[in-house]
PDB file of C-alpha atoms and ligand atoms in Angstrom:
ATOM      1  CA  MET A   1     180.356 109.536 130.862  1.00 61.00           C
ATOM      2  CA  SER A   2     177.065 108.415 132.624  1.00 86.00           C
ATOM      3  CA  GLU A   3     175.348 110.909 135.195  1.00 96.00           C
ATOM      4  CA  ILE A   4     175.539 110.396 138.809  1.00 98.00           C
ATOM      5  CA  LEU A   5     172.220 108.971 139.943  1.00 98.00           C
ATOM      6  CA  ILE A   6     170.132 110.867 142.389  1.00 98.00           C
ATOM      7  CA  LYS A   7     168.223 107.919 144.291  1.00 99.00           C
ATOM      8  CA  THR A   8     164.469 108.026 145.178  1.00 99.00           C
ATOM      9  CA  GLU A   9     163.470 107.404 148.954  1.00 98.00           C
ATOM     10  CA  GLU A  10     162.351 103.770 147.820  1.00 99.00           C
ATOM     11  CA  GLN A  11     165.733 103.055 146.190  1.00 99.00           C
ATOM     12  CA  ILE A  12     167.455 104.665 149.470  1.00 99.00           C
ATOM     13  CA  GLU A  13     165.685 102.502 151.596  1.00 99.00           C
ATOM     14  CA  GLY A  14     166.654  99.402 149.504  1.00 99.00           C
ATOM     15  CA  ILE A  15     170.319 100.317 149.470  1.00 99.00           C
ATOM     16  CA  ARG A  16     170.071 100.880 153.187  1.00 99.00           C
ATOM     17  CA  GLN A  17     168.779  97.419 153.936  1.00 99.00           C
ATOM     18  CA  SER A  18     171.416  95.752 151.585  1.00 99.00           C
ATOM     19  CA  GLY A  19     174.093  98.056 153.193  1.00 99.00           C
ATOM     20  CA  GLN A  20     173.096  96.940 156.742  1.00 99.00           C
ATOM     21  CA  LEU A  21     173.370  93.253 155.497  1.00 99.00           C
ATOM     22  CA  ALA A  22     176.762  93.615 154.131  1.00 99.00           C
ATOM     23  CA  GLY A  23     177.859  95.501 157.283  1.00 99.00           C
ATOM     24  CA  SER A  24     176.327  92.904 159.494  1.00 99.00           C
ATOM     25  CA  ALA A  25     178.346  90.115 157.540  1.00 99.00           C
ATOM     26  CA  LEU A  26     181.365  91.976 158.390  1.00 99.00           C
ATOM     27  CA  VAL A  27     180.517  91.653 162.125  1.00 99.00           C
ATOM     28  CA  MET A  28     179.444  88.065 161.896  1.00 99.00           C
ATOM     29  CA  ILE A  29     182.659  86.868 160.281  1.00 99.00           C
ATOM     30  CA  GLY A  30     184.819  88.692 163.023  1.00 99.00           C
ATOM     31  CA  ASP A  31     184.344  85.761 165.404  1.00 98.00           C
ATOM     32  CA  TYR A  32     185.926  83.495 162.908  1.00 99.00           C
ATOM     33  CA  ILE A  33     189.327  85.243 162.386  1.00 99.00           C
ATOM     34  CA  LYS A  34     191.805  82.987 163.969  1.00 98.00           C
ATOM     35  CA  ASP A  35     195.304  81.569 163.348  1.00 98.00           C
ATOM     36  CA  GLY A  36     194.753  78.359 161.364  1.00 99.00           C
ATOM     37  CA  VAL A  37     191.642  79.106 159.449  1.00 99.00           C
ATOM     38  CA  ASP A  38     191.540  79.299 155.753  1.00 99.00           C
ATOM     39  CA  THR A  39     190.075  82.061 153.643  1.00 99.00           C
ATOM     40  CA  ASP A  40     187.972  79.970 151.621  1.00 99.00           C
ATOM     41  CA  TYR A  41     186.323  78.692 154.860  1.00 99.00           C
ATOM     42  CA  LEU A  42     185.720  82.360 155.783  1.00 99.00           C
ATOM     43  CA  ASP A  43     184.242  83.168 152.461  1.00 99.00           C
ATOM     44  CA  LYS A  44     181.960  80.201 152.548  1.00 99.00           C
ATOM     45  CA  LEU A  45     180.535  81.330 155.837  1.00 99.00           C
ATOM     46  CA  ILE A  46     179.841  84.923 154.252  1.00 99.00           C
ATOM     47  CA  HIS A  47     178.262  83.131 151.291  1.00 99.00           C
ATOM     48  CA  GLU A  48     175.698  81.194 153.436  1.00 99.00           C
ATOM     49  CA  TYR A  49     175.148  84.228 155.529  1.00 99.00           C
ATOM     50  CA  ILE A  50     174.090  86.476 152.530  1.00 99.00           C
ATOM     51  CA  LEU A  51     171.978  83.716 151.182  1.00 99.00           C
ATOM     52  CA  ASP A  52     170.131  82.980 154.497  1.00 99.00           C
ATOM     53  CA  HIS A  53     169.148  86.639 154.668  1.00 99.00           C
ATOM     54  CA  GLY A  54     167.526  86.443 151.078  1.00 99.00           C
ATOM     55  CA  ALA A  55     170.362  88.090 149.216  1.00 99.00           C
ATOM     56  CA  ILE A  56     173.238  87.432 146.650  1.00 98.00           C
ATOM     57  CA  PRO A  57     176.895  88.070 146.875  1.00 99.00           C
ATOM     58  CA  ALA A  58     177.637  90.701 144.124  1.00 99.00           C
ATOM     59  CA  THR A  59     181.107  89.768 143.570  1.00 98.00           C
ATOM     60  CA  LEU A  60     180.138  85.871 142.629  1.00 98.00           C
ATOM     61  CA  GLY A  61     180.421  85.640 138.928  1.00 98.00           C
ATOM     62  CA  TYR A  62     181.120  89.414 138.637  1.00 98.00           C
ATOM     63  CA  SER A  63     183.406  89.791 135.521  1.00 98.00           C
ATOM     64  CA  GLY A  64     184.522  86.232 136.338  1.00 98.00           C
ATOM     65  CA  TYR A  65     185.411  86.622 139.745  1.00 98.00           C
ATOM     66  CA  PRO A  66     184.918  83.211 141.605  1.00 98.00           C
ATOM     67  CA  LYS A  67     184.062  84.030 145.145  1.00 99.00           C
ATOM     68  CA  SER A  68     181.500  85.689 147.465  1.00 99.00           C
ATOM     69  CA  SER A  69     183.838  88.115 149.022  1.00 99.00           C
ATOM     70  CA  CYS A  70     187.414  89.595 148.655  1.00 99.00           C
ATOM     71  CA  ILE A  71     189.864  88.565 151.371  1.00 99.00           C
ATOM     72  CA  SER A  72     193.181  90.374 151.057  1.00 99.00           C
ATOM     73  CA  LEU A  73     196.096  89.673 153.378  1.00 99.00           C
ATOM     74  CA  ASN A  74     199.075  91.890 154.254  1.00 99.00           C
ATOM     75  CA  GLU A  75     200.555  93.098 151.103  1.00 99.00           C
ATOM     76  CA  VAL A  76     197.499  92.378 149.094  1.00 99.00           C
ATOM     77  CA  VAL A  77     195.853  95.706 148.338  1.00 99.00           C
ATOM     78  CA  CYS A  78     192.539  94.412 147.271  1.00 99.00           C
ATOM     79  CA  HIS A  79     190.652  91.492 145.332  1.00 99.00           C
ATOM     80  CA  GLY A  80     192.470  88.894 146.976  1.00 99.00           C
ATOM     81  CA  ILE A  81     190.572  85.586 146.179  1.00 99.00           C
ATOM     82  CA  PRO A  82     189.570  83.374 149.114  1.00 99.00           C
ATOM     83  CA  SER A  83     191.459  80.164 149.146  1.00 99.00           C
ATOM     84  CA  LYS A  84     192.139  76.762 151.110  1.00 98.00           C
ATOM     85  CA  GLU A  85     195.802  77.514 150.283  1.00 98.00           C
ATOM     86  CA  THR A  86     195.596  81.015 152.131  1.00 99.00           C
ATOM     87  CA  VAL A  87     195.659  80.135 155.961  1.00 99.00           C
ATOM     88  CA  LEU A  88     195.671  82.854 158.544  1.00 99.00           C
ATOM     89  CA  LYS A  89     198.591  83.062 160.892  1.00 99.00           C
ATOM     90  CA  PRO A  90     199.528  85.172 163.926  1.00 99.00           C
ATOM     91  CA  GLY A  91     200.657  88.827 162.728  1.00 99.00           C
ATOM     92  CA  ASP A  92     198.571  88.873 159.586  1.00 99.00           C
ATOM     93  CA  ILE A  93     196.217  91.717 158.810  1.00 99.00           C
ATOM     94  CA  LEU A  94     193.487  91.123 156.450  1.00 99.00           C
ATOM     95  CA  ASN A  95     190.655  93.453 154.757  1.00 99.00           C
ATOM     96  CA  ILE A  96     187.324  91.545 153.870  1.00 99.00           C
ATOM     97  CA  ASP A  97     185.253  93.089 151.425  1.00 99.00           C
ATOM     98  CA  VAL A  98     181.641  92.215 151.007  1.00 99.00           C
ATOM     99  CA  THR A  99     179.043  93.498 148.541  1.00 99.00           C
ATOM    100  CA  THR A 100     175.384  92.424 148.833  1.00 99.00           C
ATOM    101  CA  ILE A 101     172.350  92.466 146.343  1.00 99.00           C
ATOM    102  CA  LEU A 102     169.302  92.499 148.311  1.00 99.00           C
ATOM    103  CA  GLY A 103     165.932  93.139 146.472  1.00 99.00           C
ATOM    104  CA  GLY A 104     168.053  94.428 143.688  1.00 99.00           C
ATOM    105  CA  TYR A 105     170.110  96.926 145.476  1.00 99.00           C
ATOM    106  CA  PHE A 106     173.797  96.939 146.148  1.00 99.00           C
ATOM    107  CA  GLY A 107     175.585  97.495 149.685  1.00 99.00           C
ATOM    108  CA  ASP A 108     179.460  97.559 149.613  1.00 99.00           C
ATOM    109  CA  THR A 109     181.790  97.638 152.711  1.00 99.00           C
ATOM    110  CA  SER A 110     184.949  96.345 153.921  1.00 99.00           C
ATOM    111  CA  LYS A 111     187.141  96.508 157.111  1.00 99.00           C
ATOM    112  CA  MET A 112     190.410  95.452 158.611  1.00 99.00           C
ATOM    113  CA  TYR A 113     190.917  92.424 160.891  1.00 99.00           C
ATOM    114  CA  THR A 114     194.175  91.030 162.861  1.00 99.00           C
ATOM    115  CA  VAL A 115     195.277  87.728 163.822  1.00 99.00           C
ATOM    116  CA  GLY A 116     196.948  87.177 167.080  1.00 98.00           C
ATOM    117  CA  GLU A 117     199.434  89.751 167.985  1.00 98.00           C
ATOM    118  CA  VAL A 118     200.423  92.255 165.198  1.00 98.00           C
ATOM    119  CA  THR A 119     203.314  94.588 165.045  1.00 98.00           C
ATOM    120  CA  ASN A 120     202.945  98.261 166.047  1.00 98.00           C
ATOM    121  CA  SER A 121     203.624  99.308 162.362  1.00 98.00           C
ATOM    122  CA  ALA A 122     200.673  97.012 161.289  1.00 99.00           C
ATOM    123  CA  LYS A 123     198.323  98.482 164.048  1.00 99.00           C
ATOM    124  CA  LYS A 124     199.312 101.998 162.710  1.00 99.00           C
ATOM    125  CA  ILE A 125     198.724 101.445 159.079  1.00 99.00           C
ATOM    126  CA  ILE A 126     195.417 100.059 160.073  1.00 99.00           C
ATOM    127  CA  ASP A 127     194.337 103.094 162.156  1.00 99.00           C
ATOM    128  CA  VAL A 128     195.512 105.534 159.696  1.00 99.00           C
ATOM    129  CA  ALA A 129     193.490 103.781 156.781  1.00 99.00           C
ATOM    130  CA  LYS A 130     190.329 103.973 159.186  1.00 99.00           C
ATOM    131  CA  HIS A 131     190.885 107.659 159.997  1.00 99.00           C
ATOM    132  CA  CYS A 132     191.485 108.240 156.121  1.00 99.00           C
ATOM    133  CA  LEU A 133     187.924 106.773 155.536  1.00 99.00           C
ATOM    134  CA  ASP A 134     186.486 108.893 158.273  1.00 99.00           C
ATOM    135  CA  LEU A 135     188.144 112.174 157.083  1.00 99.00           C
ATOM    136  CA  GLY A 136     186.583 111.563 153.708  1.00 99.00           C
ATOM    137  CA  ILE A 137     183.052 110.524 155.212  1.00 99.00           C
ATOM    138  CA  GLN A 138     183.259 114.068 156.929  1.00 98.00           C
ATOM    139  CA  GLN A 139     183.541 115.962 153.546  1.00 99.00           C
ATOM    140  CA  VAL A 140     180.273 114.274 152.507  1.00 99.00           C
ATOM    141  CA  ARG A 141     177.487 117.243 152.210  1.00 99.00           C
ATOM    142  CA  PRO A 142     175.567 118.771 149.611  1.00 99.00           C
ATOM    143  CA  GLY A 143     177.416 121.510 147.546  1.00 98.00           C
ATOM    144  CA  ASN A 144     181.152 119.981 148.418  1.00 99.00           C
ATOM    145  CA  GLN A 145     183.031 118.613 145.730  1.00 99.00           C
ATOM    146  CA  PHE A 146     184.228 114.984 145.513  1.00 99.00           C
ATOM    147  CA  GLY A 147     187.745 116.005 145.068  1.00 99.00           C
ATOM    148  CA  ASN A 148     187.714 117.339 148.725  1.00 99.00           C
ATOM    149  CA  ILE A 149     187.446 113.569 149.777  1.00 99.00           C
ATOM    150  CA  GLY A 150     190.626 112.592 148.037  1.00 99.00           C
ATOM    151  CA  PHE A 151     192.373 115.827 149.182  1.00 99.00           C
ATOM    152  CA  VAL A 152     191.953 115.298 152.877  1.00 99.00           C
ATOM    153  CA  ILE A 153     192.701 111.528 152.630  1.00 99.00           C
ATOM    154  CA  GLY A 154     195.814 112.257 150.678  1.00 99.00           C
ATOM    155  CA  ARG A 155     197.051 114.932 153.197  1.00 99.00           C
ATOM    156  CA  TYR A 156     196.512 112.799 156.149  1.00 99.00           C
ATOM    157  CA  ALA A 157     198.116 109.686 154.571  1.00 99.00           C
ATOM    158  CA  LYS A 158     201.196 111.983 153.327  1.00 98.00           C
ATOM    159  CA  ALA A 159     201.600 113.465 157.038  1.00 99.00           C
ATOM    160  CA  ASN A 160     201.917 109.778 158.336  1.00 99.00           C
ATOM    161  CA  ARG A 161     204.345 108.951 155.557  1.00 98.00           C
ATOM    162  CA  TYR A 162     202.037 106.709 153.840  1.00 99.00           C
ATOM    163  CA  SER A 163     200.925 106.459 150.156  1.00 99.00           C
ATOM    164  CA  VAL A 164     197.348 106.583 148.717  1.00 99.00           C
ATOM    165  CA  VAL A 165     196.646 103.772 145.923  1.00 99.00           C
ATOM    166  CA  TYR A 166     195.307 105.686 142.840  1.00 99.00           C
ATOM    167  CA  GLU A 167     194.819 102.636 140.676  1.00 98.00           C
ATOM    168  CA  PHE A 168     191.589 101.648 142.537  1.00 98.00           C
ATOM    169  CA  CYS A 169     188.945 104.000 143.488  1.00 98.00           C
ATOM    170  CA  GLY A 170     185.559 104.493 145.139  1.00 99.00           C
ATOM    171  CA  HIS A 171     182.369 104.242 143.031  1.00 98.00           C
ATOM    172  CA  GLY A 172     178.898 105.316 143.006  1.00 99.00           C
ATOM    173  CA  VAL A 173     176.711 102.236 144.091  1.00 99.00           C
ATOM    174  CA  GLY A 174     173.079 101.097 144.681  1.00 99.00           C
ATOM    175  CA  ILE A 175     171.396 100.357 141.475  1.00 98.00           C
ATOM    176  CA  ASP A 176     174.393  98.857 140.130  1.00 98.00           C
ATOM    177  CA  PHE A 177     177.725  97.697 141.592  1.00 98.00           C
ATOM    178  CA  HIS A 178     179.922 100.293 140.017  1.00 98.00           C
ATOM    179  CA  GLU A 179     178.244 103.377 138.811  1.00 98.00           C
ATOM    180  CA  ALA A 180     179.462 107.068 138.229  1.00 98.00           C
ATOM    181  CA  PRO A 181     181.305 108.816 139.816  1.00 98.00           C
ATOM    182  CA  GLN A 182     184.769 107.484 140.092  1.00 98.00           C
ATOM    183  CA  VAL A 183     185.724 108.587 143.857  1.00 99.00           C
ATOM    184  CA  ASP A 184     189.465 109.379 143.834  1.00 98.00           C
ATOM    185  CA  HIS A 185     191.172 108.793 147.059  1.00 98.00           C
ATOM    186  CA  ILE A 186     193.922 111.344 146.262  1.00 98.00           C
ATOM    187  CA  ALA A 187     192.706 114.409 144.508  1.00 98.00           C
ATOM    188  CA  ARG A 188     192.994 118.207 144.303  1.00 98.00           C
ATOM    189  CA  ARG A 189     191.201 120.479 146.592  1.00 98.00           C
ATOM    190  CA  ASN A 190     187.996 121.806 145.233  1.00 98.00           C
ATOM    191  CA  SER A 191     187.966 119.416 142.230  1.00 98.00           C
ATOM    192  CA  GLY A 192     185.344 117.122 140.748  1.00 98.00           C
ATOM    193  CA  PRO A 193     181.521 117.060 140.497  1.00 98.00           C
ATOM    194  CA  MET A 194     179.257 118.374 143.352  1.00 98.00           C
ATOM    195  CA  MET A 195     177.730 116.317 145.834  1.00 98.00           C
ATOM    196  CA  GLN A 196     173.997 116.367 145.955  1.00 98.00           C
ATOM    197  CA  PRO A 197     171.429 115.070 148.318  1.00 99.00           C
ATOM    198  CA  GLY A 198     170.328 111.469 147.029  1.00 99.00           C
ATOM    199  CA  MET A 199     173.743 110.566 145.539  1.00 99.00           C
ATOM    200  CA  ILE A 200     175.148 107.135 146.940  1.00 99.00           C
ATOM    201  CA  PHE A 201     178.799 106.282 146.629  1.00 99.00           C
ATOM    202  CA  THR A 202     181.686 104.387 148.488  1.00 99.00           C
ATOM    203  CA  ILE A 203     184.595 105.655 150.041  1.00 99.00           C
ATOM    204  CA  GLU A 204     187.268 102.925 150.320  1.00 99.00           C
ATOM    205  CA  PRO A 205     190.930 104.333 150.754  1.00 99.00           C
ATOM    206  CA  MET A 206     193.731 101.862 150.330  1.00 99.00           C
ATOM    207  CA  ILE A 207     196.678 103.063 152.120  1.00 99.00           C
ATOM    208  CA  ASN A 208     200.298 101.515 151.543  1.00 99.00           C
ATOM    209  CA  GLU A 209     203.458 101.548 153.736  1.00 98.00           C
ATOM    210  CA  GLY A 210     205.696 101.923 150.801  1.00 98.00           C
ATOM    211  CA  ARG A 211     205.211 102.843 147.263  1.00 98.00           C
ATOM    212  CA  ALA A 212     201.488 103.747 145.889  1.00 99.00           C
ATOM    213  CA  THR A 213     201.468 101.377 142.800  1.00 99.00           C
ATOM    214  CA  THR A 214     200.384  98.004 142.681  1.00 99.00           C
ATOM    215  CA  LYS A 215     200.698  94.875 140.496  1.00 98.00           C
ATOM    216  CA  VAL A 216     197.918  92.369 139.562  1.00 99.00           C
ATOM    217  CA  ASP A 217     198.661  88.796 139.820  1.00 98.00           C
ATOM    218  CA  LYS A 218     199.443  87.321 136.359  1.00 98.00           C
ATOM    219  CA  ASN A 219     198.032  83.941 137.215  1.00 98.00           C
ATOM    220  CA  ASP A 220     194.681  84.748 138.761  1.00 98.00           C
ATOM    221  CA  GLY A 221     194.082  88.005 137.039  1.00 98.00           C
ATOM    222  CA  TRP A 222     192.651  89.688 140.423  1.00 99.00           C
ATOM    223  CA  THR A 223     195.082  89.708 143.174  1.00 99.00           C
ATOM    224  CA  ALA A 224     196.462  93.256 143.497  1.00 99.00           C
ATOM    225  CA  ARG A 225     199.644  93.492 145.484  1.00 99.00           C
ATOM    226  CA  THR A 226     201.739  96.470 146.564  1.00 99.00           C
ATOM    227  CA  SER A 227     204.447  96.466 143.947  1.00 98.00           C
ATOM    228  CA  ASP A 228     207.271  96.622 146.736  1.00 99.00           C
ATOM    229  CA  GLY A 229     205.723  93.766 148.929  1.00 99.00           C
ATOM    230  CA  LYS A 230     204.947  96.246 151.782  1.00 99.00           C
ATOM    231  CA  LEU A 231     201.843  96.217 153.862  1.00 99.00           C
ATOM    232  CA  SER A 232     198.465  97.890 152.699  1.00 99.00           C
ATOM    233  CA  ALA A 233     195.223  98.517 154.442  1.00 99.00           C
ATOM    234  CA  GLN A 234     191.755  99.448 153.588  1.00 99.00           C
ATOM    235  CA  TYR A 235     188.267 100.430 155.008  1.00 99.00           C
ATOM    236  CA  GLU A 236     185.175 100.977 152.891  1.00 99.00           C
ATOM    237  CA  HIS A 237     181.647 102.035 153.562  1.00 99.00           C
ATOM    238  CA  THR A 238     178.477 103.075 151.412  1.00 99.00           C
ATOM    239  CA  ILE A 239     177.634 106.712 151.876  1.00 99.00           C
ATOM    240  CA  LEU A 240     174.446 108.502 151.353  1.00 99.00           C
ATOM    241  CA  VAL A 241     174.465 112.493 150.779  1.00 99.00           C
ATOM    242  CA  THR A 242     171.713 113.737 152.937  1.00 99.00           C
ATOM    243  CA  PRO A 243     170.121 117.333 152.816  1.00 98.00           C
ATOM    244  CA  ASP A 244     172.483 118.237 155.907  1.00 98.00           C
ATOM    245  CA  GLY A 245     175.538 115.906 155.523  1.00 98.00           C
ATOM    246  CA  PHE A 246     175.871 112.189 155.216  1.00 99.00           C
ATOM    247  CA  GLU A 247     174.519 108.683 156.205  1.00 99.00           C
ATOM    248  CA  VAL A 248     176.770 105.860 156.527  1.00 99.00           C
ATOM    249  CA  LEU A 249     174.274 103.191 155.066  1.00 99.00           C
ATOM    250  CA  THR A 250     176.917 100.233 155.822  1.00 99.00           C
ATOM    251  CA  ASP A 251     177.155 101.237 159.637  1.00 99.00           C
ATOM    252  CA  VAL A 252     175.697  98.677 161.874  1.00 98.00           C
ATOM    253  CA  THR A 253     177.518  99.695 164.912  1.00 98.00           C
ATOM    254  CA  GLY A 254     176.175 103.383 165.400  1.00 98.00           C
ATOM    255  CA  GLU A 255     179.619 104.735 165.063  1.00 98.00           C
ATOM    256  CA  TYR A 256     178.507 107.494 162.560  1.00 98.00           C
ATOM    257  CA  LYS A 257     175.185 108.372 164.132  1.00 93.00           C
TER     258      LYS A 257
HETATM  259  N1  MF3 B 301     183.801  95.240 146.584  1.00 84.00           N
HETATM  260  C1  MF3 B 301     184.875  95.736 145.689  1.00 84.00           C
HETATM  261  C2  MF3 B 301     184.964  97.267 145.734  1.00 84.00           C
HETATM  262  O1  MF3 B 301     184.813  97.692 146.691  1.00 84.00           O
HETATM  263  C3  MF3 B 301     184.944  95.077 144.288  1.00 84.00           C
HETATM  264  C4  MF3 B 301     185.143  93.760 144.147  1.00 84.00           C
HETATM  265  S1  MF3 B 301     184.888  93.423 142.579  1.00 84.00           S
HETATM  266  C5  MF3 B 301     185.455  91.825 142.636  1.00 84.00           C
HETATM  267  O2  MF3 B 301     184.578  97.978 144.653  1.00 84.00           O
HETATM  268  F1  MF3 B 301     185.189  91.124 141.451  1.00 84.00           F
HETATM  269  F2  MF3 B 301     186.856  91.820 142.701  1.00 84.00           F
HETATM  270  F3  MF3 B 301     185.066  90.951 143.392  1.00 84.00           F
HETATM  271 CO1   CO B 302     183.594  99.404 146.505  1.00 84.00          CO
HETATM  272 CO1   CO B 303     184.042  96.766 148.231  1.00 84.00          CO
END
C-alpha cells in the first residue's frame, strides 16, 4: 500500500494546468456531438486538441489501451473504445473521459452528452450522476474521511432507486495516472483515510439504472457494460484538498468557484 501523496505548490500548479486542459477538451468536443458522427472521429479531434496544447493523452498506450479518450455509450459503464463502427444516433447518452499529461502532470475528467432528444429516464440518470459527483465534492475538506464521499453518493443514488458501480473507483492522480488512495463511490460513513491539504484525487461515480454489476467485453478486454444492459451515467473531476475545503482542478466553467 503506497502513501497518499501531499503535492507541493509547484506540483499543484502543474496538475491544475493539466486539469484545465482536460476540462477544455470536454468543452471543445461538445460542439461535435451529433447524430451520424462516429466516436473514432471524436477521439481524433480530442487527440489533436491535446497535442496542439503541448500535452499527451494519458490513455493512449496505457496498459495497451489504444485510444486518446474513453467514449462510453448508453449501457457502457466506462472504458468504451472509440471506433468508426460506433455511430451516434438520436436518443444516445454518452460519457467522454479525457486524461491529459501536461508537463508531466495528469488531469482526469469526464462528463455526459446527449444526442438529439433523449428519454426522461435518460435525462434523470444523467442528472442524478452529476448530483452524486457534486455531493461527493462537497465532502472534500481537511479532516474528513474518504468514506464519507462514497457514503453520500450511495445514499443519494439509493434514494433515486439507482445503484452505484463498485468495481471501478476514483483514485489519487497528478504525478501518476492512478495513485493511492482508491476512492470508493459507495462506502460506510466515517471510514477510510483522512483528507489532508495537498491531496489530489478524482471522484467519478458511475450510476446504474439497474444492477450495479458490470461485465468487461471478452473481445476487446476494456469495454465495461452493465450486466443487465440498462443505462449507466458518469461524471468525473480532479479535486484538490485545500486548507478550507476543495478546488475542482478540472472545472473550466467556474461552476464550483
Ligand atoms: N480516465 C479513466 C479514469 O477515470 C481511466 C481510463 S484508463 C483506459 O480513471 F486505459 F481505459 F483509458
Ligand atoms: Co479517473
Ligand atoms: Co477519467
